[in-house]
Amino acid sequence: MTTKNNKAVSFFNYVTSNHRIILFFSVLLIIGSAIFIPKMTKDTSYDAFLPKDDPILRFRNKTKDVFGLKDPMVIAIVNEDGVFNVETLKLVQELSDALQTVKGIDPDQITSLYTENNIVGTKDGLDVNPFYEIDNLSIDTAKDVKEAIDDFELYQGSLVSKDHTTTLILAEMLDSYDKKQHEVYKSLIKLLDGHTSHNSKLYLAGEGAVSGYLIKYIDEDAMKTNPFAALVISIILIIAYRRLRGVIIPNIMVLASVGIALGTMAAFGVDFYVITNGLPVVLIAIAVADGIHILGEYYEAASLHPDYSQKELVIHTMVNMWRPIVITSVTTIAGFLAVSVSSYMPPMTYFGLFGALGVFVALVYAIFFIPSALMLVKPQTSRAYSASKSVDGFGKIMEFVGVWVTRYPKLILGIAFLVILFGINGAFKLEINEDRITNFQSEEPIVKADAIINSKTDGTSYLDIYIETPENEDIFNPDNLLKIQALQNYAETFPHVKGSISIVDFLKKMNQSLHENNPEYYKIPKNKDLIAQYFLLYSASGDPTDFDNYVDYDYRLANIRLRMDTGKYEFEKPVVDAINSYLERDFNSDAIKATTTGKVTVDAYWINRLGFNHFLGAGLALLVVLLVSALSFRSFTAGLLTIIPVSISVLFIYTVMGLLNIWLAVGTSMFAAIAIGIGVDFAVHTVDRLKFLLNDQGLPVKKAYSEFYKSAGRALLFNFLALALGFSVLMTSSVPPLSKFGFLVAVAVSVSFIGSMTLLPAIVLVTKPKFFKIQN
């Protein structure tokens, strides 16, 4: 065995000589990290997409604290014959009372027809009493409740649908259960299952329910996709090497990559997010790649050098393979870090960070663990590599590709040019959009519940508007109240804004009630002192805390809560933008000012950054890959060659997204940077091996290409299959964003592989760059 790299020989001689201690620490590290995984916490809230110190999120949290606002669990009771009957109203009472005993639900924050009060004027002032008492419930009482709701505009659409077929019960969670929504969700499902009615159907939705259901959803999804990915990879390894060690050793690498990455996440208290659910499958597909190349080189060397000892075979293999696997690992790490650095959102930041860690772990285990593990066994050949048979069926397939490339290089360049044109056009047509409910399959109960509630009522997505005045009781100023009313009226002109509630609505109802319920008095009184007197009258009969969600104790701050019947960004953002413009133009002054906040505002803010982050991440990944490749090969030309296939693959995906109407959303926005980091591996191996064959061995171009395709090309084929099929496993995911992410990366990897096997060699043939010493 001869080699020019004496340092590499010395290094791997040291590794193989100390293989037992390396194996001991390798196993210890896996176990030491994996024990933390059960301690991992999950965060499926929409807050997770912004850093905790983000000004928008901090202001939203301030608003929630001031007004006691929550994103509740929403129970819908639907009776197509109408909810104003004894049986349905009794069901509302039973559920309202039962909710007070559910662990995690705030017993003081349950809103329903049974818990809310009607406001009635009397000769002595205001009478504030529940809409009905269960002890006095009768057919006549049910009719009275219907008349009261028909006369109480505030609750039309928010508590009872305008067609009277649906009524809602809103249950807020205790703050201590912010990350235990799944426990509360399961309790509520059990509660609803125990309350049936032959006339009514029960549904559970709302932001709290979505977060709770997601945890259960991603847990079940992981139990399916992760083992499936491991099985697919194992089958590929069996086909590639047909030897037990060829399956076991790479799978231990995969275990190390996934176990250490997730264990480190848990150890440092990093939450597990929805998109993190795809990380194990991603690492399974990536981590096996180094093992495929190393074992391919090992079995090829074993067939060509039967006289080598096991140590000689291992050192020979690692000396030839360390350079390309280091380069490809670094470029893949760069892709993940580009996602991490370019993203403002913690889920994507951590996905990139711990994805990079997983790839780094795979590299370390490839350099240390694989040669150490091989030292435990004797030399072995594979039926896939035989000295008597120059190439197997897979090698022949790749050899045929090489023949086709050498014959038609200009045709390949022409096809690539067309792909680039279509891709650039597709990039300008990308649609940025997001909707939390699309995290579920359309047939899931929570999706159906969300659709029913949004169609029947004013909706479950909230946009809050925080109102500030300079002095206590300035909210009572009629001019300020008229401004708030005008703002509500303006907001309700937009599509999907179905209703709003503020202190103004309660005040107008009080004014009407004190004037014999005359509809003409459903308006704001003109006198500030009279307004203050109304609230004093209310407190004499009702609970002053009834207004806590809409005004503070000093009547200096107020809140408007708008309700939307959709969570789609494409509908949320225009509303937020328009209201912000209205506030600047027609509302804010020295006497009163307002700021948008709430879920809808937060959504519009972070989703708006997706497009910028996507292209920034892709650009950073390309730049880093170019620099790493150029420095590694000591040639800018070589670096440029390595990024051509991945650049075309990303452009091709833009065309696919446009044709299939796939949004640039949370899950899909990461595909470009990761696809670049992963897909460049094929180009790096291609450039490295062609350089070796053309420059170091001085082979004629046709001979060099033939040797490349049947040897390195064969290994790259199985590398491609592992990546493409590994990511394709995500297409079986029940979480649509992960499914689309897996599909896009699988397609991008496929195009990168095809480009590296056809376009890149064709460019070398046509342009004859000085980096390669081409001999005809």
CSV table of N, CA and C in Angstrom, one decimal, residues 154-275:
chain,number,residue,atom,x,y,z
A,154,LEU,N,-73.8,42.0,21.4
A,154,LEU,CA,-72.5,41.6,21.8
A,154,LEU,C,-72.2,40.1,21.7
A,155,TYR,N,-73.2,39.3,22.0
A,155,TYR,CA,-73.0,37.9,22.0
A,155,TYR,C,-73.5,37.2,20.7
A,156,GLN,N,-73.9,37.9,19.8
A,156,GLN,CA,-74.4,37.3,18.5
A,156,GLN,C,-73.1,37.1,17.6
A,157,GLY,N,-72.9,35.8,17.4
A,157,GLY,CA,-71.7,35.5,16.6
A,157,GLY,C,-70.5,35.1,17.5
A,158,SER,N,-70.4,35.7,18.7
A,158,SER,CA,-69.3,35.3,19.6
A,158,SER,C,-69.6,34.2,20.5
A,159,LEU,N,-70.9,34.2,21.0
A,159,LEU,CA,-71.3,33.2,22.0
A,159,LEU,C,-72.4,32.2,21.3
A,160,VAL,N,-73.2,32.8,20.5
A,160,VAL,CA,-74.2,32.0,19.8
A,160,VAL,C,-74.2,32.4,18.3
A,161,SER,N,-74.2,31.5,17.4
A,161,SER,CA,-74.2,31.8,16.0
A,161,SER,C,-75.5,32.6,15.6
A,162,LYS,N,-75.3,33.4,14.6
A,162,LYS,CA,-76.4,34.2,14.2
A,162,LYS,C,-77.7,33.4,13.7
A,163,ASP,N,-77.4,32.2,13.3
A,163,ASP,CA,-78.6,31.3,12.9
A,163,ASP,C,-79.1,30.5,14.0
A,164,HIS,N,-78.5,30.7,15.2
A,164,HIS,CA,-79.0,30.0,16.4
A,164,HIS,C,-78.7,28.5,16.5
A,165,THR,N,-77.9,28.0,15.6
A,165,THR,CA,-77.7,26.5,15.6
A,165,THR,C,-76.4,26.1,16.4
A,166,THR,N,-75.7,27.1,16.8
A,166,THR,CA,-74.4,26.8,17.5
A,166,THR,C,-74.2,27.7,18.7
A,167,THR,N,-73.7,27.1,19.8
A,167,THR,CA,-73.3,28.0,20.9
A,167,THR,C,-71.9,27.5,21.3
A,168,LEU,N,-71.1,28.4,21.9
A,168,LEU,CA,-69.8,28.1,22.2
A,168,LEU,C,-69.6,28.1,23.7
A,169,ILE,N,-68.6,27.3,24.2
A,169,ILE,CA,-68.1,27.4,25.5
A,169,ILE,C,-66.6,27.6,25.4
A,170,LEU,N,-66.1,28.7,26.0
A,170,LEU,CA,-64.7,29.0,26.0
A,170,LEU,C,-64.1,28.7,27.3
A,171,ALA,N,-63.0,27.9,27.3
A,171,ALA,CA,-62.4,27.5,28.6
A,171,ALA,C,-60.9,27.8,28.5
A,172,GLU,N,-60.5,28.7,29.4
A,172,GLU,CA,-59.1,29.2,29.4
A,172,GLU,C,-58.2,28.3,30.3
A,173,MET,N,-57.0,28.1,30.0
A,173,MET,CA,-56.1,27.2,30.8
A,173,MET,C,-55.3,28.1,31.8
A,174,LEU,N,-55.0,27.4,32.9
A,174,LEU,CA,-54.1,28.1,33.8
A,174,LEU,C,-52.7,28.3,33.2
A,175,ASP,N,-52.1,29.4,33.7
A,175,ASP,CA,-50.7,29.7,33.1
A,175,ASP,C,-49.7,28.6,33.3
A,176,SER,N,-49.9,27.8,34.4
A,176,SER,CA,-48.9,26.7,34.7
A,176,SER,C,-49.1,25.6,33.7
A,177,TYR,N,-50.1,25.6,32.8
A,177,TYR,CA,-50.3,24.5,31.9
A,177,TYR,C,-50.0,25.0,30.4
A,178,ASP,N,-49.2,26.0,30.3
A,178,ASP,CA,-48.9,26.5,29.0
A,178,ASP,C,-48.3,25.5,28.1
A,179,LYS,N,-47.5,24.6,28.7
A,179,LYS,CA,-46.8,23.6,27.9
A,179,LYS,C,-47.4,22.2,28.2
A,180,LYS,N,-48.6,22.2,28.7
A,180,LYS,CA,-49.3,20.9,29.0
A,180,LYS,C,-50.6,20.9,28.3
A,181,GLN,N,-50.7,21.6,27.2
A,181,GLN,CA,-52.0,21.7,26.5
A,181,GLN,C,-52.5,20.3,26.1
A,182,HIS,N,-51.6,19.4,25.8
A,182,HIS,CA,-52.0,18.1,25.4
A,182,HIS,C,-52.7,17.3,26.5
A,183,GLU,N,-52.3,17.6,27.7
A,183,GLU,CA,-53.0,16.9,28.9
A,183,GLU,C,-54.4,17.5,29.0
A,184,VAL,N,-54.5,18.8,28.9
A,184,VAL,CA,-55.8,19.4,29.0
A,184,VAL,C,-56.7,19.0,27.8
A,185,TYR,N,-56.1,18.9,26.6
A,185,TYR,CA,-56.9,18.5,25.4
A,185,TYR,C,-57.4,17.1,25.6
A,186,LYS,N,-56.6,16.2,26.1
A,186,LYS,CA,-57.1,14.8,26.3
A,186,LYS,C,-58.2,14.8,27.3
A,187,SER,N,-58.1,15.6,28.4
A,187,SER,CA,-59.1,15.6,29.4
A,187,SER,C,-60.5,16.1,28.8
A,188,LEU,N,-60.4,17.1,28.0
A,188,LEU,CA,-61.6,17.7,27.4
A,188,LEU,C,-62.2,16.7,26.4
A,189,ILE,N,-61.4,16.0,25.6
A,189,ILE,CA,-62.0,15.0,24.7
A,189,ILE,C,-62.7,13.9,25.5
A,190,LYS,N,-62.1,13.5,26.6
A,190,LYS,CA,-62.7,12.5,27.5
A,190,LYS,C,-64.0,13.1,28.0
A,191,LEU,N,-64.0,14.3,28.4
A,191,LEU,CA,-65.2,15.0,29.0
A,191,LEU,C,-66.3,15.0,27.9
A,192,LEU,N,-66.0,15.4,26.7
A,192,LEU,CA,-67.0,15.5,25.6
A,192,LEU,C,-67.6,14.1,25.3
A,193,ASP,N,-66.7,13.1,25.3
A,193,ASP,CA,-67.1,11.8,25.0
A,193,ASP,C,-68.2,11.3,26.0
A,194,GLY,N,-68.1,11.8,27.2
A,194,GLY,CA,-69.0,11.4,28.3
A,194,GLY,C,-70.3,12.2,28.3
A,195,HIS,N,-70.4,13.2,27.4
A,195,HIS,CA,-71.7,14.0,27.3
A,195,HIS,C,-72.2,13.9,25.9
A,196,THR,N,-73.2,13.1,25.7
A,196,THR,CA,-73.8,12.9,24.4
A,196,THR,C,-75.2,13.5,24.4
A,197,SER,N,-75.7,13.8,23.2
A,197,SER,CA,-77.0,14.3,23.0
A,197,SER,C,-77.5,13.8,21.7
A,198,HIS,N,-78.8,13.4,21.6
A,198,HIS,CA,-79.2,12.8,20.3
A,198,HIS,C,-79.5,14.0,19.3
A,199,ASN,N,-79.6,15.2,19.8
A,199,ASN,CA,-79.9,16.3,18.9
A,199,ASN,C,-78.7,17.2,18.6
A,200,SER,N,-77.7,17.1,19.5
A,200,SER,CA,-76.5,18.0,19.4
A,200,SER,C,-75.2,17.3,19.1
A,201,LYS,N,-74.3,17.9,18.4
A,201,LYS,CA,-73.0,17.4,18.2
A,201,LYS,C,-72.0,18.3,18.9
A,202,LEU,N,-70.9,17.7,19.4
A,202,LEU,CA,-69.9,18.5,20.1
A,202,LEU,C,-68.6,18.5,19.4
A,203,TYR,N,-68.0,19.7,19.3
A,203,TYR,CA,-66.7,19.9,18.6
A,203,TYR,C,-65.7,20.6,19.6
A,204,LEU,N,-64.4,20.3,19.4
A,204,LEU,CA,-63.4,21.0,20.2
A,204,LEU,C,-62.4,21.6,19.3
A,205,ALA,N,-62.1,22.8,19.4
A,205,ALA,CA,-61.1,23.5,18.5
A,205,ALA,C,-60.6,24.7,19.3
A,206,GLY,N,-60.1,25.7,18.6
A,206,GLY,CA,-59.5,26.9,19.3
A,206,GLY,C,-58.0,26.7,19.3
A,207,GLU,N,-57.3,27.8,19.5
A,207,GLU,CA,-55.8,27.8,19.5
A,207,GLU,C,-55.2,26.9,20.6
A,208,GLY,N,-55.8,26.9,21.7
A,208,GLY,CA,-55.4,26.0,22.8
A,208,GLY,C,-55.5,24.5,22.4
A,209,ALA,N,-56.6,24.2,21.8
A,209,ALA,CA,-56.8,22.8,21.3
A,209,ALA,C,-55.9,22.4,20.2
A,210,VAL,N,-55.6,23.3,19.3
A,210,VAL,CA,-54.7,23.0,18.2
A,210,VAL,C,-53.3,22.7,18.8
A,211,SER,N,-52.8,23.5,19.8
A,211,SER,CA,-51.5,23.2,20.4
A,211,SER,C,-51.5,21.9,21.1
A,212,GLY,N,-52.6,21.6,21.8
A,212,GLY,CA,-52.7,20.3,22.5
A,212,GLY,C,-52.7,19.1,21.6
A,213,TYR,N,-53.5,19.2,20.6
A,213,TYR,CA,-53.6,18.1,19.6
A,213,TYR,C,-52.3,17.9,18.9
A,214,LEU,N,-51.6,18.9,18.6
A,214,LEU,CA,-50.4,18.8,17.9
A,214,LEU,C,-49.3,17.9,18.6
A,215,ILE,N,-49.3,18.0,19.9
A,215,ILE,CA,-48.3,17.2,20.6
A,215,ILE,C,-48.6,15.7,20.5
A,216,LYS,N,-49.9,15.4,20.6
A,216,LYS,CA,-50.3,14.0,20.4
A,216,LYS,C,-50.0,13.6,18.9
A,217,TYR,N,-50.3,14.5,18.0
A,217,TYR,CA,-50.1,14.2,16.6
A,217,TYR,C,-48.7,13.9,16.2
A,218,ILE,N,-47.8,14.8,16.7
A,218,ILE,CA,-46.4,14.6,16.3
A,218,ILE,C,-45.7,13.4,17.0
A,219,ASP,N,-46.2,13.1,18.2
A,219,ASP,CA,-45.7,11.9,18.9
A,219,ASP,C,-46.1,10.6,18.1
A,220,GLU,N,-47.3,10.5,17.7
A,220,GLU,CA,-47.8,9.4,16.9
A,220,GLU,C,-47.1,9.3,15.5
A,221,ASP,N,-46.8,10.5,15.0
A,221,ASP,CA,-46.1,10.6,13.7
A,221,ASP,C,-44.7,10.1,13.8
A,222,ALA,N,-44.0,10.5,14.8
A,222,ALA,CA,-42.6,10.1,15.0
A,222,ALA,C,-42.5,8.6,15.2
A,223,MET,N,-43.5,8.0,15.9
A,223,MET,CA,-43.5,6.5,16.1
A,223,MET,C,-43.6,5.8,14.8
A,224,LYS,N,-44.1,6.4,13.8
A,224,LYS,CA,-44.3,5.8,12.5
A,224,LYS,C,-43.1,6.1,11.5
A,225,THR,N,-42.7,7.4,11.4
A,225,THR,CA,-41.7,7.7,10.4
A,225,THR,C,-40.3,7.3,10.8
A,226,ASN,N,-39.9,7.5,12.0
A,226,ASN,CA,-38.5,7.2,12.4
A,226,ASN,C,-38.2,5.7,12.2
A,227,PRO,N,-38.9,4.7,12.7
A,227,PRO,CA,-38.6,3.3,12.4
A,227,PRO,C,-38.6,3.0,10.9
A,228,PHE,N,-39.6,3.6,10.2
A,228,PHE,CA,-39.7,3.4,8.7
A,228,PHE,C,-38.5,3.9,8.0
A,229,ALA,N,-38.0,5.0,8.4
A,229,ALA,CA,-36.7,5.6,7.8
A,229,ALA,C,-35.5,4.6,8.0
A,230,ALA,N,-35.4,4.1,9.3
A,230,ALA,CA,-34.3,3.2,9.6
A,230,ALA,C,-34.4,1.9,8.8
A,231,LEU,N,-35.7,1.4,8.6
A,231,LEU,CA,-35.9,0.2,7.8
A,231,LEU,C,-35.4,0.4,6.3
A,232,VAL,N,-35.9,1.6,5.8
A,232,VAL,CA,-35.5,1.9,4.4
A,232,VAL,C,-34.0,1.9,4.2
A,233,ILE,N,-33.3,2.6,5.1
A,233,ILE,CA,-31.9,2.7,5.0
A,233,ILE,C,-31.2,1.4,5.2
A,234,SER,N,-31.7,0.6,6.0
A,234,SER,CA,-31.1,-0.8,6.2
A,234,SER,C,-31.3,-1.6,5.0
A,235,ILE,N,-32.4,-1.5,4.3
A,235,ILE,CA,-32.6,-2.3,3.1
A,235,ILE,C,-31.7,-1.8,2.0
A,236,ILE,N,-31.4,-0.5,1.9
A,236,ILE,CA,-30.5,0.0,0.9
A,236,ILE,C,-29.1,-0.5,1.2
A,237,LEU,N,-28.7,-0.6,2.5
A,237,LEU,CA,-27.4,-1.1,2.9
A,237,LEU,C,-27.2,-2.5,2.5
A,238,ILE,N,-28.3,-3.3,2.8
A,238,ILE,CA,-28.2,-4.7,2.4
A,238,ILE,C,-28.0,-4.9,0.9
A,239,ILE,N,-28.7,-4.2,0.1
A,239,ILE,CA,-28.6,-4.3,-1.3
A,239,ILE,C,-27.2,-3.8,-1.8
A,240,ALA,N,-26.7,-2.8,-1.1
A,240,ALA,CA,-25.4,-2.2,-1.5
A,240,ALA,C,-24.3,-3.1,-1.2
A,241,TYR,N,-24.3,-3.8,0.0
A,241,TYR,CA,-23.1,-4.5,0.4
A,241,TYR,C,-23.3,-6.0,0.7
A,242,ARG,N,-24.6,-6.4,0.9
A,242,ARG,CA,-24.9,-7.8,1.1
A,242,ARG,C,-24.1,-8.4,2.2
A,243,ARG,N,-23.7,-7.6,3.2
A,243,ARG,CA,-23.0,-8.1,4.4
A,243,ARG,C,-23.6,-7.5,5.7
A,244,LEU,N,-23.5,-8.3,6.7
A,244,LEU,CA,-24.1,-7.8,8.0
A,244,LEU,C,-23.4,-6.6,8.6
A,245,ARG,N,-22.1,-6.6,8.5
A,245,ARG,CA,-21.4,-5.5,9.1
A,245,ARG,C,-21.7,-4.2,8.2
A,246,GLY,N,-22.0,-4.4,7.0
A,246,GLY,CA,-22.3,-3.3,6.1
A,246,GLY,C,-23.6,-2.6,6.5
A,247,VAL,N,-24.4,-3.3,7.3
A,247,VAL,CA,-25.7,-2.8,7.7
A,247,VAL,C,-25.6,-2.2,9.2
A,248,ILE,N,-24.9,-3.0,10.0
A,248,ILE,CA,-24.8,-2.7,11.4
A,248,ILE,C,-24.0,-1.4,11.7
A,249,ILE,N,-22.8,-1.3,11.1
A,249,ILE,CA,-21.9,-0.2,11.4
A,249,ILE,C,-22.5,1.1,11.0
A,250,PRO,N,-23.1,1.3,9.8
A,250,PRO,CA,-23.7,2.6,9.5
A,250,PRO,C,-24.9,2.9,10.4
A,251,ASN,N,-25.7,1.9,10.8
A,251,ASN,CA,-26.8,2.1,11.6
A,251,ASN,C,-26.4,2.6,13.0
A,252,ILE,N,-25.3,2.1,13.5
A,252,ILE,CA,-24.8,2.6,14.8
A,252,ILE,C,-24.4,4.1,14.6
A,253,MET,N,-23.8,4.5,13.5
A,253,MET,CA,-23.6,5.9,13.2
A,253,MET,C,-24.8,6.7,13.2
A,254,VAL,N,-25.9,6.2,12.6
A,254,VAL,CA,-27.2,6.9,12.6
A,254,VAL,C,-27.7,7.1,14.0
A,255,LEU,N,-27.6,6.0,14.8
A,255,LEU,CA,-28.0,6.0,16.2
A,255,LEU,C,-27.3,7.1,17.0
A,256,ALA,N,-26.0,7.2,16.7
A,256,ALA,CA,-25.2,8.2,17.4
A,256,ALA,C,-25.6,9.6,17.0
A,257,SER,N,-25.8,9.8,15.7
A,257,SER,CA,-26.1,11.1,15.2
A,257,SER,C,-27.5,11.6,15.7
A,258,VAL,N,-28.5,10.8,15.7
A,258,VAL,CA,-29.8,11.2,16.2
A,258,VAL,C,-29.8,11.2,17.7
A,259,GLY,N,-29.3,10.2,18.3
A,259,GLY,CA,-29.3,10.2,19.8
A,259,GLY,C,-28.6,11.3,20.5
A,260,ILE,N,-27.4,11.7,20.0
A,260,ILE,CA,-26.6,12.7,20.6
A,260,ILE,C,-27.2,14.1,20.3
A,261,ALA,N,-27.8,14.3,19.0
A,261,ALA,CA,-28.4,15.6,18.7
A,261,ALA,C,-29.6,15.8,19.6
A,262,LEU,N,-30.5,14.8,19.6
A,262,LEU,CA,-31.7,15.0,20.4
A,262,LEU,C,-31.5,15.0,21.9
A,263,GLY,N,-30.5,14.2,22.4
A,263,GLY,CA,-30.1,14.2,23.8
A,263,GLY,C,-29.6,15.5,24.2
A,264,THR,N,-28.8,16.1,23.3
A,264,THR,CA,-28.2,17.4,23.7
A,264,THR,C,-29.3,18.5,23.7
A,265,MET,N,-30.3,18.4,22.8
A,265,MET,CA,-31.4,19.3,22.9
A,265,MET,C,-32.1,19.3,24.2
A,266,ALA,N,-32.4,18.0,24.6
A,266,ALA,CA,-33.1,17.8,25.9
A,266,ALA,C,-32.2,18.3,27.1
A,267,ALA,N,-31.0,18.0,27.0
A,267,ALA,CA,-30.1,18.3,28.2
A,267,ALA,C,-30.0,19.9,28.4
A,268,PHE,N,-30.1,20.6,27.3
A,268,PHE,CA,-30.0,22.1,27.3
A,268,PHE,C,-31.4,22.7,27.4
A,269,GLY,N,-32.4,21.9,27.6
A,269,GLY,CA,-33.7,22.5,27.8
A,269,GLY,C,-34.3,23.1,26.5
A,270,VAL,N,-33.9,22.7,25.3
A,270,VAL,CA,-34.4,23.2,24.1
A,270,VAL,C,-35.7,22.5,23.8
A,271,ASP,N,-36.8,23.2,23.5
A,271,ASP,CA,-38.1,22.5,23.3
A,271,ASP,C,-38.1,21.8,21.9
A,272,PHE,N,-39.0,20.8,21.9
A,272,PHE,CA,-39.2,20.0,20.6
A,272,PHE,C,-40.4,20.7,19.9
A,273,TYR,N,-40.2,21.2,18.7
A,273,TYR,CA,-41.2,21.9,18.0
A,273,TYR,C,-41.8,21.0,16.9
A,274,VAL,N,-42.8,21.4,16.3
A,274,VAL,CA,-43.5,20.6,15.2
A,274,VAL,C,-42.5,20.2,14.1
A,275,ILE,N,-41.7,21.2,13.6
A,275,ILE,CA,-40.8,20.9,12.5
A,275,ILE,C,-39.6,20.1,13.0
